[in-house]
Coordinates of C-alpha atoms in Angstrom, one line a residue:
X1 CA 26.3 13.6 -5.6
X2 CA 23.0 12.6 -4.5
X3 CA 23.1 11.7 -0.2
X4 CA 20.7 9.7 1.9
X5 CA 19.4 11.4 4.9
X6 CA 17.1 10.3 7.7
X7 CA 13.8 11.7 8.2
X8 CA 11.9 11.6 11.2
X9 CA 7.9 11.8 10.3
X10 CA 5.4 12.5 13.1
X11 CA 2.8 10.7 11.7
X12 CA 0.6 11.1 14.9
X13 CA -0.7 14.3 13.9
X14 CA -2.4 12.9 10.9
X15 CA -5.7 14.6 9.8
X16 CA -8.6 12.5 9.0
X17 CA -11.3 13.1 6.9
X18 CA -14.4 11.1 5.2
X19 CA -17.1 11.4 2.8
X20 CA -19.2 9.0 3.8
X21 CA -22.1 8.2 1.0
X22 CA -25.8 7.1 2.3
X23 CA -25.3 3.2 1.5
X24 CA -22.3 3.2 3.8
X25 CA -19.5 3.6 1.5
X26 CA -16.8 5.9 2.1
X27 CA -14.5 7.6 -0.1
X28 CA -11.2 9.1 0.8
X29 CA -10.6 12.1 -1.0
X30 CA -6.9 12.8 -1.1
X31 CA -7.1 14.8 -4.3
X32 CA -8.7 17.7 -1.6
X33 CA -6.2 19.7 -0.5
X34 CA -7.5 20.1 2.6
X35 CA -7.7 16.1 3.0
X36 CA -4.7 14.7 4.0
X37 CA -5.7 10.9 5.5
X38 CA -9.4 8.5 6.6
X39 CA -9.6 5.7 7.8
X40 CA -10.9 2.5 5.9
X41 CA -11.9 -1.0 7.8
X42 CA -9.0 0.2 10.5
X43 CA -6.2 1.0 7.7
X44 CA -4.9 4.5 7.6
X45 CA -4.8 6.2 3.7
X46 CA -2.7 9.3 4.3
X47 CA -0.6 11.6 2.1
X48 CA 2.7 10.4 1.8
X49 CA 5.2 13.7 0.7
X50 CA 8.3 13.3 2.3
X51 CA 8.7 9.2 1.3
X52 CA 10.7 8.3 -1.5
X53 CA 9.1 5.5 -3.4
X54 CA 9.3 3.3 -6.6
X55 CA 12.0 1.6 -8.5
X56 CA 14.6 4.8 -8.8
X57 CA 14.9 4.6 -5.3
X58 CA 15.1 1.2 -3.7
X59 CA 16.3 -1.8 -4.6
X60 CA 15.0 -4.9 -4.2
X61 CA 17.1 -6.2 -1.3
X62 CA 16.4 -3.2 0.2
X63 CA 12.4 -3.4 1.1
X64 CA 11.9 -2.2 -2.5
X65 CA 9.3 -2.2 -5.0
X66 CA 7.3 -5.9 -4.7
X67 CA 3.9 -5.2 -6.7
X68 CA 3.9 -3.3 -10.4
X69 CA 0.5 -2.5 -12.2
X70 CA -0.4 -0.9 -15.4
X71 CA -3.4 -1.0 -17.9
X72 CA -5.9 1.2 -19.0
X73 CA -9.2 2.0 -17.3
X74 CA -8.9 -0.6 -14.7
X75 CA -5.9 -2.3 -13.5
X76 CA -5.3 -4.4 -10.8
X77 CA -3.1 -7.1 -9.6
X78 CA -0.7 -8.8 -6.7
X79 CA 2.8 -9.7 -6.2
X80 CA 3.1 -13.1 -7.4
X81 CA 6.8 -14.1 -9.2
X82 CA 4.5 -16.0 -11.5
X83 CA 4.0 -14.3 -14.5
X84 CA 1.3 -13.2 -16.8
X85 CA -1.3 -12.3 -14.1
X86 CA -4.0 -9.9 -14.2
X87 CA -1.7 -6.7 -14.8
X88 CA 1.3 -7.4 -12.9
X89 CA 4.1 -6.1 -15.1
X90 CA 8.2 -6.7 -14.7
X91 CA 8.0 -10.2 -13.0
X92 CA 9.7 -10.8 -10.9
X93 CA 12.5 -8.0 -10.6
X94 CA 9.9 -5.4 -9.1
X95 CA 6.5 -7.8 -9.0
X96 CA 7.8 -11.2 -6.1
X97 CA 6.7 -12.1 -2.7
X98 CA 7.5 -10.5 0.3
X99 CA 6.8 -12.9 3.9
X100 CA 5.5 -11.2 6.8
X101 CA 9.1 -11.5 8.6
X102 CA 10.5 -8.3 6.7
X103 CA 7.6 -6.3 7.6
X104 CA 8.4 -2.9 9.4
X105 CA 6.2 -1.8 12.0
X106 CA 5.5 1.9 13.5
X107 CA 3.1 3.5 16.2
X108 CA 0.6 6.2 15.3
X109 CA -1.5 7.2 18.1
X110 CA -0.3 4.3 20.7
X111 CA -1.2 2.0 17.9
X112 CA 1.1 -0.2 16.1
X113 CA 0.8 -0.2 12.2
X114 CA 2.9 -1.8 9.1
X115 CA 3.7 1.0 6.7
X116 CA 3.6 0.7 3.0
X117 CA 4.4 3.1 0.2
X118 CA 2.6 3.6 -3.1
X119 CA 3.7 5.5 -5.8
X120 CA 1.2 6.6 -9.1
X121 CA 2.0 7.6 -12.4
X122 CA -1.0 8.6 -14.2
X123 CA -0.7 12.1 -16.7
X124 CA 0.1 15.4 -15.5
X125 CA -2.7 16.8 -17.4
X126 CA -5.7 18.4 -15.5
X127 CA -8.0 16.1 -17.5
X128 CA -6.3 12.6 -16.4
X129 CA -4.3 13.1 -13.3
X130 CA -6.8 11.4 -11.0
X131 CA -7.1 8.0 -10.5
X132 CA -9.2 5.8 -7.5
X133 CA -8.0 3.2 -5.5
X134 CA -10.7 0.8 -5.1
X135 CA -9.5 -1.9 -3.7
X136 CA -6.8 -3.6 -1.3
X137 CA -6.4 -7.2 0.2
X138 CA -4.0 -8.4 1.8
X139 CA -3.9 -12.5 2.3
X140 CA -1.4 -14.3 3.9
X141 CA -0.2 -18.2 3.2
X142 CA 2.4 -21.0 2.9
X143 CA 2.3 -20.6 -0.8
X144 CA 4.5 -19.2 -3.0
X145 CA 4.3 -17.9 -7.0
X146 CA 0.3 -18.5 -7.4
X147 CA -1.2 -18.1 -10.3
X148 CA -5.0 -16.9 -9.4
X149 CA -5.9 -15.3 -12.2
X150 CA -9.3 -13.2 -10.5
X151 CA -9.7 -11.7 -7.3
X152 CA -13.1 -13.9 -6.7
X153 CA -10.4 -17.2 -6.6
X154 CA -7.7 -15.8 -4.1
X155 CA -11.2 -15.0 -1.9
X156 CA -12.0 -18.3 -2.8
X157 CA -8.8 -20.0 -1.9
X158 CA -8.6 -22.5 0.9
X159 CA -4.5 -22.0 1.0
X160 CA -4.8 -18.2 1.4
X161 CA -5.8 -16.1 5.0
X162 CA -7.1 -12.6 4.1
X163 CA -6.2 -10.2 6.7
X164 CA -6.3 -7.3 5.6
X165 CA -10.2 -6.1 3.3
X166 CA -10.7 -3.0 2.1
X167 CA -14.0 -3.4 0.5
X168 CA -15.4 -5.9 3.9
X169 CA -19.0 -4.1 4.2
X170 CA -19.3 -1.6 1.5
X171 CA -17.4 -1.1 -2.0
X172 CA -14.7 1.5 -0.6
X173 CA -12.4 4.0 -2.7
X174 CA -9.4 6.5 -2.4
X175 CA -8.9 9.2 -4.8
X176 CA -5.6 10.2 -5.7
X177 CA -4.4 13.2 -7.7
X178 CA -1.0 12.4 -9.4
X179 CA 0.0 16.7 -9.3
X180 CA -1.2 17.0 -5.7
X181 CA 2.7 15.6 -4.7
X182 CA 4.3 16.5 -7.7
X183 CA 7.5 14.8 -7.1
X184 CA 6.8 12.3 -10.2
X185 CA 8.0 8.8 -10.6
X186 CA 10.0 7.6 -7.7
X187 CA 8.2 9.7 -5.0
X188 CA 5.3 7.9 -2.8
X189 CA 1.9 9.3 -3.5
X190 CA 0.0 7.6 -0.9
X191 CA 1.3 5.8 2.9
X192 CA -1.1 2.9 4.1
X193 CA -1.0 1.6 7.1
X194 CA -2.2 -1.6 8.3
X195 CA -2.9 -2.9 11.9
X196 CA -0.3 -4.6 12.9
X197 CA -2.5 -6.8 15.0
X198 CA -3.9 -8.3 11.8
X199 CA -0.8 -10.2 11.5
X200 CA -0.5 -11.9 14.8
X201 CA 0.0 -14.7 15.4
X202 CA 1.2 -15.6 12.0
X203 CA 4.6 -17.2 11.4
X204 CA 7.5 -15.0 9.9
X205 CA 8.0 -17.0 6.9
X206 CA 4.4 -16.9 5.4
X207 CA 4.5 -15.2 2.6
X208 CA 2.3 -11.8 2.1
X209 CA 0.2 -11.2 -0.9
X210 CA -1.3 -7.6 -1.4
X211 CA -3.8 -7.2 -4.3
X212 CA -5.2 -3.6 -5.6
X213 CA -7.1 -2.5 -7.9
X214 CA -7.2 1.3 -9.6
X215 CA -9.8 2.9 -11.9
X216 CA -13.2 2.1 -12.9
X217 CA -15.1 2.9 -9.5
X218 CA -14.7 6.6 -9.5
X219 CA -15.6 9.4 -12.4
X220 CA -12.4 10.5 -14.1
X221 CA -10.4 8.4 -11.7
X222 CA -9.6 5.8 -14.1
X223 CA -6.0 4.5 -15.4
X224 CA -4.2 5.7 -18.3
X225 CA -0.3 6.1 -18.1
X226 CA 2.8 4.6 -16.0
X227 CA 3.0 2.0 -13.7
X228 CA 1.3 1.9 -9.8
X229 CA 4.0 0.6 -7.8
X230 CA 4.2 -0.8 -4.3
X231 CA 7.0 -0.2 -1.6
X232 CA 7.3 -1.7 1.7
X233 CA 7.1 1.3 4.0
X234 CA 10.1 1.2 7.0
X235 CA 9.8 1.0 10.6
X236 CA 11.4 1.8 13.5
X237 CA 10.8 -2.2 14.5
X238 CA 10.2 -5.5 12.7
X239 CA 7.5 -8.3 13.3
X240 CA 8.3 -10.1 16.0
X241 CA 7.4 -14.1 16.4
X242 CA 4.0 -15.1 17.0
X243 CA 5.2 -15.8 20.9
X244 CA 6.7 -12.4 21.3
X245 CA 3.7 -9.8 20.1
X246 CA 2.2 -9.5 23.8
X247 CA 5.8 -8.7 25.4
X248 CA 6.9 -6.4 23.0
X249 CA 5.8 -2.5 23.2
X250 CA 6.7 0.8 20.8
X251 CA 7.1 4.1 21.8
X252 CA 8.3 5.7 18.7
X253 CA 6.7 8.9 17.6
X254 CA 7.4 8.4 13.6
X255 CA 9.4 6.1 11.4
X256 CA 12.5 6.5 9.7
X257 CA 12.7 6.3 6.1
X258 CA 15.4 7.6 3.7
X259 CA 14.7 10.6 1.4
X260 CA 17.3 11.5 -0.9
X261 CA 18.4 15.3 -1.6

């Protein structure tokens, strides 16, 4: 019999570090072992080991999986219920919208985040186990099931408000190394967390688009086996209405999430 428990992660103490390229790019190496998060545009890419992740563990009623990718080389994509977009795959049981009203929200630091959960599966050989993150937006809007087929028409979108850039300034990357966690399918490989001040303001029913892209940007960092998959991250406190976000304060240490055993 498999049982939930509750784990307690003190995410305050994460370790930062940055390689930080001449033209101003950075690159966050989380296939170093001795890199465990940096910090990109103000959002926190940290090693996520203790999270589970993916569609073996939540469903979707449950803050589950809302954004699946997979191609070859470079693969990208956002959680639209429409389907036949970019390379958004099982529409729309684990690729849909989420609205910024079921959005968890921690403190790291005194600062209040919006945790979310990715989980890789590239090859467990040496060769291909990498694979680079190299971008994230996150857009808010009114609309529902779009059907943007690049990323240069969501920028270019009148209906959509991006929040959330991880390329704004220079073309950014994470590098990821599918054996560094080991726990396969269904355990989060990476944590991001987003300002939580980059959402206020914003009504609760809006919906939240996140697009990513993976491979291309990075030697050997490339796509070339499972699906990338998406997991809203859970909180020890939700959104609150626009009206409310100067009134309300957190003094949580961590967040609770489940972990099975």
């Amino acid at each position: 019999m498999k049982h939930s428990i509750i784990v307690i992660v003190r995410v305050a103490s994460l370790c930062a570090a940055l390689v930080t390229s001449s033209n101003g790019q950075t690159l966050v190496d989380l296939s170093d072992t001795n890199v465990n998060s940096g910090v990109i545009n103000g959002a926190i890419y940290a090693i996520d080991s203790s999270h589970p992740s993916g569609t073996g563990i939540f469903g979707r009623g449950a803050g589950g999986v809302f954004l699946t990718i997979q191609n070859k080389g470079v693969e990208q994509g956002y959680n639209t219920s429409a389907g036949g977009i970019m390379d958004t795959k099982r529409v729309s049981q684990w690729n849909h919208e989420i609205t910024v009203g079921s959005l968890g929200v921690l403190t790291i630091a005194n600062q209040e985040y919006v945790p979310f959960l990715l989980d890789i599966n590239e090859s467990a050989s040496s060769k291909n186990s990498l694979l680079s993150l190299d971008d994230v937006k996150i857009f808010t809007t009114s609309a529902t099931a779009i059907t943007n087929p690049t990323v240069g028409s969501l920028l270019a979108d009148p209906r959509l408000n991006l929040v959330y850039d991880m390329d704004a300034g220079a073309n950014n990357s994470v590098l990821l190394d599918y054996n560094r966690i080991g726990g396969g399918s269904g355990s989060a490989d990476m944590a991001l967390f987003i300002p939580r001040n980059v959402f206020s303001g914003i009504p609760l029913n809006q919906t939240l688009y996140l697009y990513s892209r993976f491979g291309g940007d990075i030697s050997k960092g490339d796509a070339d086996a499972g699906f990338e998959e998406w997991t809203q991250g859970k909180g020890t406190s939700a959104i609150p209405e626009p009206a409310t976000f100067s009134l309300i304060g957190l003094c949580a240490l961590g967040y609770l999430v489940r972990r099975k055993r």
